[in-house]
Short mmCIF file of C-alpha atoms and ligand atoms in Angstrom, two decimals:
data_model
loop_
_atom_site.label_atom_id
_atom_site.label_comp_id
_atom_site.label_asym_id
_atom_site.label_seq_id
_atom_site.Cartn_x
_atom_site.Cartn_y
_atom_site.Cartn_z
CA MET A 117 91.94 69.66 -55.32
CA TYR A 118 92.61 65.68 -55.24
CA GLU A 119 94.95 64.23 -58.04
CA TYR A 120 94.06 61.42 -60.24
CA HIS A 121 96.03 59.70 -62.95
CA ASN A 122 93.55 60.49 -65.53
CA ALA A 123 89.67 60.69 -66.57
CA LEU A 124 88.68 57.06 -66.16
CA ARG A 125 90.33 56.94 -62.38
CA VAL A 126 88.23 60.05 -61.71
CA ALA A 127 84.86 58.36 -63.05
CA SER A 128 85.43 55.24 -61.38
CA GLU A 129 86.50 56.41 -58.14
CA LEU A 130 84.10 59.30 -57.65
CA GLN A 131 81.14 58.35 -60.11
CA PRO A 132 80.22 62.07 -60.15
CA ALA A 133 76.51 63.12 -60.86
CA ALA A 134 77.74 66.82 -61.88
CA PRO A 135 80.34 67.39 -64.40
CA VAL A 136 83.92 67.31 -63.27
CA THR A 137 86.49 69.85 -64.39
CA LEU A 138 89.76 67.80 -64.97
CA VAL A 139 92.96 70.34 -64.88
CA ARG A 140 96.32 69.41 -66.42
CA PRO A 141 98.78 71.73 -64.42
CA ASP A 142 101.81 70.10 -66.24
CA ALA A 143 100.40 71.01 -69.67
CA ALA A 144 100.08 74.86 -68.38
CA LEU A 145 103.78 74.56 -67.09
CA ASP A 146 104.80 73.18 -70.76
CA ALA A 147 102.82 75.90 -72.67
CA ALA A 148 104.40 78.64 -70.39
CA ARG A 149 107.99 77.39 -70.76
CA PHE A 150 107.55 77.05 -74.48
CA PHE A 151 106.30 80.31 -74.76
CA VAL A 152 109.14 82.11 -72.55
CA SER A 153 111.75 80.30 -74.36
CA ALA A 154 110.56 80.29 -77.90
CA PHE A 155 108.46 83.66 -78.23
CA PRO A 156 110.81 86.28 -79.36
CA GLY A 157 109.96 88.82 -76.82
CA LYS A 158 107.45 89.01 -73.77
CA SER A 159 104.43 86.84 -73.34
CA PHE A 160 101.49 88.46 -71.60
CA TYR A 161 98.82 86.00 -70.54
CA ALA A 162 95.38 87.15 -71.61
CA VAL A 163 93.40 86.44 -68.37
CA LYS A 164 90.08 86.07 -69.63
CA ALA A 165 90.89 82.87 -71.67
CA ASN A 166 90.45 81.22 -68.03
CA PRO A 167 91.06 83.30 -64.78
CA SER A 168 91.37 80.19 -62.69
CA PRO A 169 93.74 81.15 -59.79
CA HIS A 170 95.67 77.81 -60.18
CA LEU A 171 95.98 78.47 -63.91
CA ILE A 172 97.40 81.59 -63.17
CA GLU A 173 99.82 80.45 -60.57
CA THR A 174 100.69 77.75 -62.61
CA LEU A 175 101.98 79.91 -65.55
CA TRP A 176 103.84 82.04 -63.31
CA ALA A 177 105.67 79.10 -62.09
CA GLY A 178 106.40 78.46 -65.91
CA GLY A 179 108.02 81.48 -66.10
CA ILE A 180 105.25 84.14 -67.00
CA ARG A 181 105.78 87.22 -65.41
CA HIS A 182 103.04 89.62 -67.79
CA PHE A 183 99.52 89.59 -67.55
CA ASP A 184 97.19 91.19 -69.61
CA VAL A 185 94.11 92.07 -67.84
CA ALA A 186 90.90 93.59 -69.37
CA SER A 187 88.56 94.55 -66.30
CA ILE A 188 89.11 96.08 -62.58
CA ALA A 189 88.06 92.36 -61.58
CA GLU A 190 91.10 90.74 -63.31
CA VAL A 191 93.70 93.45 -62.21
CA ARG A 192 92.59 93.11 -58.36
CA LEU A 193 92.82 89.10 -59.17
CA VAL A 194 96.13 88.91 -60.68
CA ARG A 195 97.61 91.33 -58.10
CA GLY A 196 96.03 89.59 -55.03
CA LEU A 197 97.89 86.54 -56.27
CA LEU A 198 100.74 87.74 -57.65
CA PRO A 199 102.40 91.47 -56.14
CA LYS A 200 105.16 91.19 -58.76
CA ALA A 201 103.06 90.46 -62.07
CA VAL A 202 103.43 93.43 -64.43
CA LEU A 203 100.01 94.25 -65.67
CA ALA A 204 98.93 95.37 -68.83
CA PHE A 205 95.27 96.64 -68.97
CA MET A 206 94.49 96.33 -72.47
CA HIS A 207 90.79 96.87 -72.83
CA PRO A 208 90.44 99.93 -75.03
CA VAL A 209 87.31 101.10 -73.45
CA LYS A 210 87.70 101.27 -69.56
CA ALA A 211 85.79 103.03 -66.81
CA GLU A 212 87.66 105.92 -65.53
CA GLU A 213 87.34 105.04 -61.95
CA ALA A 214 89.10 101.24 -63.26
CA ILE A 215 92.06 103.08 -64.81
CA ALA A 216 92.61 105.49 -61.30
CA GLU A 217 92.30 102.35 -59.13
CA ALA A 218 94.72 100.22 -61.43
CA TYR A 219 97.26 103.26 -61.83
CA HIS A 220 97.00 104.33 -58.16
CA VAL A 221 96.33 101.54 -56.36
CA GLN A 222 97.54 98.24 -58.29
CA GLY A 223 100.50 99.35 -59.89
CA VAL A 224 99.43 99.36 -63.32
CA ARG A 225 101.13 101.51 -66.12
CA ILE A 226 100.54 99.77 -69.38
CA PHE A 227 97.13 100.67 -71.17
CA SER A 228 95.92 100.26 -74.51
CA LEU A 229 93.23 102.81 -76.12
CA ASP A 230 91.96 103.23 -79.38
CA THR A 231 90.39 106.88 -79.43
CA HIS A 232 91.44 110.26 -78.30
CA GLU A 233 88.96 110.10 -75.71
CA GLU A 234 90.01 107.28 -74.13
CA LEU A 235 93.59 108.80 -74.21
CA ALA A 236 92.19 112.12 -72.40
CA LYS A 237 90.42 109.38 -69.97
CA ILE A 238 93.90 107.89 -69.33
CA VAL A 239 95.58 110.94 -68.63
CA ARG A 240 93.01 112.42 -66.07
CA ALA A 241 92.67 109.22 -64.15
CA CYS A 242 96.53 108.30 -63.88
CA SER A 243 97.29 112.29 -62.96
CA THR A 244 98.15 113.30 -59.12
CA ASP A 245 97.03 116.75 -57.88
CA GLY A 246 96.62 117.68 -61.74
CA VAL A 247 100.18 116.60 -62.54
CA PRO A 248 99.92 113.99 -65.34
CA ALA A 249 101.65 110.80 -65.05
CA ASP A 250 104.93 110.67 -66.55
CA ASP A 251 105.66 107.01 -66.61
CA LEU A 252 103.01 105.32 -68.78
CA THR A 253 103.26 102.89 -71.57
CA LEU A 254 100.32 103.50 -73.88
CA CYS A 255 99.63 100.90 -76.53
CA VAL A 256 97.46 102.24 -79.52
CA ARG A 257 95.06 99.80 -80.96
CA LEU A 258 95.31 99.46 -84.54
CA LYS A 259 92.18 97.97 -86.33
CA VAL A 260 93.05 94.85 -88.33
CA SER A 261 91.72 91.92 -90.34
CA SER A 262 90.29 88.70 -88.84
CA GLY A 263 90.19 87.10 -92.00
CA TYR A 264 92.32 83.91 -91.12
CA SER A 265 90.56 83.49 -87.44
CA LYS A 266 88.02 81.50 -86.44
CA LEU A 267 86.56 84.29 -83.89
CA SER A 268 86.46 87.69 -85.31
CA LEU A 269 87.71 90.36 -83.07
CA ALA A 270 87.76 92.99 -86.06
CA SER A 271 84.55 95.05 -85.60
CA LYS A 272 84.77 96.34 -81.80
CA PHE A 273 87.78 97.76 -81.18
CA GLY A 274 90.98 99.39 -82.97
CA ILE A 275 91.64 102.50 -85.11
CA GLY A 276 91.63 102.43 -88.65
CA VAL A 277 95.15 103.05 -90.38
CA ALA A 278 94.02 106.41 -91.80
CA ASP A 279 93.28 107.92 -88.41
CA ALA A 280 96.17 106.01 -86.29
CA PRO A 281 98.76 108.71 -87.16
CA ALA A 282 97.00 111.43 -85.18
CA LEU A 283 96.24 109.34 -82.17
CA LEU A 284 99.87 107.92 -82.36
CA LEU A 285 101.26 111.36 -82.21
CA ALA A 286 98.79 112.44 -79.35
CA ALA A 287 99.59 109.53 -77.16
CA ARG A 288 103.02 110.12 -77.83
CA GLN A 289 102.99 113.39 -75.95
CA ALA A 290 101.46 111.86 -72.92
CA ALA A 291 103.47 108.36 -72.89
CA ASP A 292 106.64 107.44 -71.25
CA ALA A 293 106.95 104.52 -74.04
CA LEU A 294 104.47 104.52 -76.92
CA GLY A 295 103.34 101.14 -78.25
CA ILE A 296 101.14 99.52 -81.27
CA CYS A 297 99.03 96.80 -80.34
CA PHE A 298 96.41 94.91 -82.25
CA HIS A 299 94.52 91.08 -82.33
CA VAL A 300 94.22 89.10 -85.03
CA GLY A 301 91.07 87.42 -83.84
CA SER A 302 90.96 84.44 -81.88
CA GLN A 303 92.34 80.65 -83.09
CA ALA A 304 94.30 82.61 -86.25
CA MET A 305 94.81 79.57 -88.62
CA SER A 306 97.88 80.92 -90.36
CA PRO A 307 100.72 83.03 -89.61
CA ALA A 308 99.67 84.99 -92.64
CA ALA A 309 97.49 86.94 -90.19
CA TYR A 310 100.39 88.41 -88.33
CA ALA A 311 102.44 89.43 -91.26
CA ASP A 312 99.55 91.23 -92.77
CA ALA A 313 98.53 93.00 -89.58
CA LEU A 314 102.24 93.98 -89.04
CA ALA A 315 102.25 95.49 -92.70
CA PHE A 316 99.58 97.90 -91.39
CA VAL A 317 101.25 98.61 -88.34
CA ARG A 318 104.72 99.44 -90.91
CA ALA A 319 102.20 101.94 -93.06
CA ALA A 320 101.13 103.34 -89.48
CA ILE A 321 104.61 104.29 -87.95
CA VAL A 322 105.89 105.10 -91.16
CA GLU A 323 102.67 107.71 -91.96
CA ALA A 324 102.67 109.12 -88.16
CA GLY A 325 106.67 109.22 -88.29
CA VAL A 326 106.88 108.57 -84.37
CA THR A 327 109.45 106.76 -82.27
CA VAL A 328 107.78 103.40 -81.27
CA ASP A 329 109.02 101.49 -78.39
CA VAL A 330 106.47 98.58 -77.97
CA ILE A 331 104.98 96.23 -80.97
CA ASP A 332 102.38 94.06 -79.12
CA VAL A 333 100.89 91.23 -81.62
CA GLY A 334 98.13 90.50 -79.25
CA GLY A 335 96.87 87.22 -78.98
CA GLY A 336 95.33 84.81 -81.41
CA PHE A 337 98.03 81.76 -81.09
CA PRO A 338 95.73 78.65 -82.27
CA SER A 339 95.06 75.79 -79.86
CA ARG A 340 93.99 72.22 -81.86
CA TYR A 341 90.83 71.13 -82.41
CA PRO A 342 89.00 68.43 -84.48
CA GLY A 343 89.46 69.66 -88.04
CA MET A 344 91.58 72.59 -86.93
CA GLU A 345 95.09 71.78 -87.32
CA PRO A 346 97.20 74.74 -87.36
CA PRO A 347 100.78 75.05 -88.27
CA SER A 348 103.12 74.66 -85.44
CA LEU A 349 103.77 77.73 -83.14
CA GLU A 350 107.27 77.86 -83.91
CA THR A 351 106.05 78.86 -87.51
CA TYR A 352 104.08 81.98 -86.33
CA PHE A 353 107.06 83.38 -84.21
CA ALA A 354 109.36 83.03 -87.39
CA VAL A 355 106.93 85.04 -89.50
CA ILE A 356 106.23 87.50 -86.72
CA GLU A 357 109.73 87.94 -85.66
CA ARG A 358 110.83 88.31 -89.21
CA ALA A 359 108.24 91.16 -89.90
CA TYR A 360 109.15 92.81 -86.65
CA GLU A 361 112.69 93.12 -87.40
CA ALA A 362 111.88 95.13 -90.78
CA LEU A 363 109.88 97.97 -88.77
CA PRO A 364 111.15 101.46 -88.02
CA VAL A 365 111.30 101.05 -84.22
CA SER A 366 113.43 102.31 -81.61
CA TYR A 367 116.68 100.47 -81.33
CA SER A 368 115.52 99.45 -77.72
CA ALA A 369 112.19 98.40 -78.66
CA GLU A 370 110.39 95.37 -77.29
CA LEU A 371 108.42 92.86 -78.78
CA TRP A 372 105.31 91.73 -77.24
CA CYS A 373 102.30 89.19 -77.22
CA GLU A 374 99.17 88.37 -75.24
CA PRO A 375 98.50 84.35 -75.70
CA GLY A 376 95.17 83.52 -74.00
CA ARG A 377 94.38 80.36 -75.74
CA ALA A 378 97.78 79.24 -76.58
CA LEU A 379 98.33 79.37 -72.84
CA SER A 380 95.32 77.44 -71.45
CA ALA A 381 93.55 75.47 -73.82
CA ASP A 382 95.29 72.36 -72.65
CA TYR A 383 95.08 72.86 -68.90
CA ALA A 384 91.38 71.65 -68.76
CA SER A 385 88.92 68.93 -70.09
CA VAL A 386 85.63 68.50 -68.43
CA LEU A 387 84.37 64.85 -67.36
CA VAL A 388 80.49 64.42 -68.05
CA ARG A 389 77.97 61.87 -67.93
CA VAL A 390 75.23 60.66 -70.88
CA GLU A 391 72.24 60.89 -68.88
CA LYS A 392 70.09 59.56 -71.89
CA ARG A 393 70.39 58.63 -75.65
CA ARG A 394 67.89 59.57 -78.48
CA GLY A 395 69.56 58.40 -81.82
CA ASN A 396 72.75 59.97 -82.25
CA GLU A 397 71.92 62.52 -79.93
CA LEU A 398 73.47 62.52 -76.26
CA TYR A 399 72.05 64.55 -73.41
CA ILE A 400 74.97 65.11 -71.43
CA ASN A 401 75.30 67.21 -67.88
CA ASP A 402 77.29 69.88 -69.30
CA GLY A 403 76.45 72.50 -72.01
CA ALA A 404 75.78 75.75 -73.48
CA TYR A 405 75.52 77.72 -70.38
CA GLY A 406 78.61 75.55 -68.93
CA SER A 407 81.62 74.99 -70.38
CA LEU A 408 80.29 74.60 -73.67
CA PHE A 409 79.49 77.85 -74.85
CA ASP A 410 81.44 77.85 -78.11
CA ALA A 411 80.57 74.62 -78.90
CA ALA A 412 76.68 75.68 -78.82
CA HIS A 413 77.17 79.32 -80.18
CA VAL A 414 80.00 79.02 -82.99
CA ASP A 415 79.94 75.10 -83.69
CA TRP A 416 83.50 74.72 -81.92
CA ARG A 417 84.30 70.83 -82.36
CA PHE A 418 86.09 69.86 -79.19
CA PRO A 419 87.75 66.45 -79.04
CA VAL A 420 85.49 63.76 -77.22
CA LYS A 421 86.80 60.42 -75.65
CA LEU A 422 84.50 57.57 -74.09
CA VAL A 423 85.82 56.99 -70.55
CA ARG A 424 85.01 53.28 -70.03
CA ALA A 425 86.73 50.56 -67.90
CA ASP A 426 86.57 47.93 -71.00
CA GLU A 427 87.42 49.95 -73.95
CA SER A 428 84.68 49.88 -76.58
CA VAL A 429 85.35 47.99 -79.74
CA ALA A 430 82.27 49.46 -81.56
CA GLU A 431 83.14 51.46 -84.91
CA ALA A 432 83.33 55.32 -84.21
CA ASP A 433 79.83 57.29 -85.18
CA GLU A 434 79.30 60.97 -85.04
CA PHE A 435 76.89 62.51 -82.34
CA ALA A 436 75.42 65.97 -81.29
CA PHE A 437 74.86 66.58 -78.07
CA TYR A 438 72.36 68.31 -75.91
CA GLY A 439 73.27 69.93 -72.62
CA PRO A 440 71.18 70.20 -69.32
CA THR A 441 69.12 72.88 -69.28
CA CYS A 442 65.24 72.88 -70.50
CA ASP A 443 65.86 75.19 -73.46
CA ASP A 444 66.57 73.84 -77.33
CA MET A 445 69.47 76.46 -77.41
CA ASP A 446 71.69 73.99 -75.22
CA TYR A 447 72.67 72.18 -78.16
CA MET A 448 76.09 71.46 -79.45
CA LYS A 449 75.70 70.00 -83.07
CA GLY A 450 79.47 68.65 -83.35
CA PRO A 451 79.52 66.33 -84.71
CA PHE A 452 81.41 64.56 -81.87
CA GLU A 453 83.26 61.32 -82.85
CA LEU A 454 82.65 58.38 -80.39
CA PRO A 455 82.03 54.68 -80.56
CA SER A 456 78.37 53.90 -81.76
CA ASP A 457 77.63 51.98 -78.56
CA VAL A 458 77.81 55.09 -76.37
CA LYS A 459 74.96 54.59 -73.93
CA ALA A 460 72.94 56.42 -71.05
CA GLY A 461 75.38 56.11 -67.88
CA ASP A 462 78.84 56.48 -69.86
CA TYR A 463 81.13 59.24 -68.96
CA LEU A 464 82.84 61.17 -71.82
CA GLU A 465 85.75 63.50 -71.25
CA VAL A 466 85.58 66.71 -73.89
CA GLY A 467 88.95 68.02 -74.19
CA GLN A 468 90.39 71.44 -74.86
CA LEU A 469 88.20 73.26 -72.61
CA GLY A 470 91.09 75.39 -70.95
CA ALA A 471 90.47 78.24 -72.57
CA TYR A 472 86.88 79.71 -73.33
CA GLY A 473 85.77 76.71 -71.56
CA GLN A 474 86.05 76.41 -67.73
CA ALA A 475 85.96 80.47 -67.66
CA MET A 476 82.18 80.54 -69.21
CA ARG A 477 80.02 78.49 -66.90
CA THR A 478 77.03 80.09 -65.47
CA GLY A 479 74.89 78.68 -62.92
CA PHE A 480 71.92 78.87 -65.29
CA ASN A 481 69.04 76.52 -64.62
CA GLY A 482 70.26 75.50 -61.44
CA PHE A 483 73.66 73.52 -63.15
CA GLY A 484 76.81 75.11 -62.04
CA ALA A 485 80.29 73.88 -61.46
CA GLY A 486 81.12 70.48 -60.17
CA GLU A 487 84.36 69.65 -58.34
CA THR A 488 87.59 70.17 -59.88
CA ALA A 489 90.70 67.10 -59.94
CA ILE A 490 93.99 67.31 -61.18
CA VAL A 491 94.90 64.82 -63.66
CA ARG A 492 98.68 63.96 -65.02
CA ASP A 493 97.81 62.32 -68.35
CA GLU A 494 98.45 64.00 -71.64
CA PRO A 495 96.09 66.60 -72.66
CA MET A 496 93.65 65.58 -75.83
CA ALA A 497 95.38 67.88 -78.10
CA SER A 498 98.02 65.24 -78.64
CA LEU A 499 95.33 63.13 -80.45
CA ILE A 500 95.26 66.06 -83.21
CA PRO A 501 98.16 66.00 -85.57
CA VAL A 502 100.52 69.19 -86.22
CA ASP A 503 102.35 70.02 -89.41
CA GLY A 504 100.77 66.70 -90.77
CA VAL A 505 102.61 64.85 -88.55
CA PRO A 506 99.73 61.99 -87.41
CA ALA A 507 98.30 61.46 -83.94
CA VAL A 508 99.63 59.64 -81.34
CA PRO A 509 97.77 57.53 -79.19
CA ALA A 510 97.52 58.99 -75.91
CA ASN A 511 98.44 56.47 -73.74
CA VAL A 512 101.64 55.98 -75.65
CA VAL A 513 102.73 59.57 -75.55
CA LYS A 514 105.14 60.48 -72.63
CA LEU A 515 104.69 63.79 -70.62
CA GLY A 516 106.30 66.73 -71.67
CA ALA A 517 106.90 65.06 -75.14
CA HIS A 518 103.95 66.25 -77.17
CA ARG A 519 104.54 68.77 -79.82
CA ARG A 520 103.02 71.93 -80.56
C1 PLP B 644 90.98 88.37 -75.94
C2 PLP B 644 92.17 88.90 -76.34
C3 PLP B 644 93.48 88.08 -75.82
C4 PLP B 644 93.70 86.84 -75.94
O1 PLP B 644 92.94 86.04 -77.07
P1 PLP B 644 93.39 84.63 -77.70
O2 PLP B 644 92.92 84.09 -78.98
O3 PLP B 644 92.98 83.98 -76.78
O4 PLP B 644 94.88 84.33 -77.67
C5 PLP B 644 94.61 89.02 -76.13
N1 PLP B 644 94.47 90.24 -76.14
C6 PLP B 644 93.37 90.69 -76.12
C7 PLP B 644 93.58 92.43 -76.08
C8 PLP B 644 92.10 90.23 -75.99
O5 PLP B 644 91.05 90.84 -76.16
#
């Protein structure tokens, strides 16, 4: 990968006809070090947010030693890159073959489940010559509300509080260490999401009367986007720590989390080209089947910036985007704010695509990934206020100084 100062240098030196993924390893390092030092427990990176090997290695360099994987392909990927990483297979519905390979070949010892059937499957797949494994950490996934989150994870997985005690008791029998996990939904806009979920956890523990060794608060930690300005992550950590310390768990219990978005969002932007302008609609060369799935399907607003050598002095206006494929669904309504004189041939940087952006790209209609380049300027989140502190222009923010 070549390295450039910023998006403008990439645009002017390469004049790329295909979208270019701009990656910011410094931002990923910052994010990793932040979680390692500020979260009051262990942080497992949720690989699905962005499985780029370069990112995974960068997070390792920043001190992340634990990884949340959800498929056997993710297990193999991380194990291949990082032989010493601790992997947790946290998809509650797994293929038995996947569990067996994870346990017997890839050294995975941590599994999640939300049914008695999945528990039986894990016990079967991890036994050797009919002898059950005695080194499993089993995490029972509780169903909690996604009420504070922009993307729900509430309907698919998780056992209700009423049924959880029986499953906790059964898992306790099969486990060396017993955990409780949940996911409050992605981009949780208030720390109250975790306080509420931990109240459910407390009820389940009290009802079951089991000894619990791990409390895993999952992912959901927010990043910053236009119109989505969550409180600082320190506020979340403080709320979680307070609720965790009030739980009836074993003396040696551990607190875990599984950030995906919060560790990866700042890592990547995409440099796109405007191919046509029709009123306030811009036809760009990346879209719903590329890295802008969420912009098209859940109207996510990503920060955008005009990348032009002579900065535009035109006032700002609101734009919608069409992506490059031939169907109407490749449409992102935004609104995206850009100078009103933006025109065909201009380049734009679409920011905060390190989480669920880069990872979602397909080759549909012949529009696949272009090149990847490293850039060394600040991630575009630094343009968005946090805790009410106004944005600082990107060009005066020093690396490593951006607030979270
Ligand atoms: C998706 C997912 C995560 C990561 O969620 P973010 O909102 O990106 O932090 C963590 N844990 C599980 C089980 C997930 O499915």
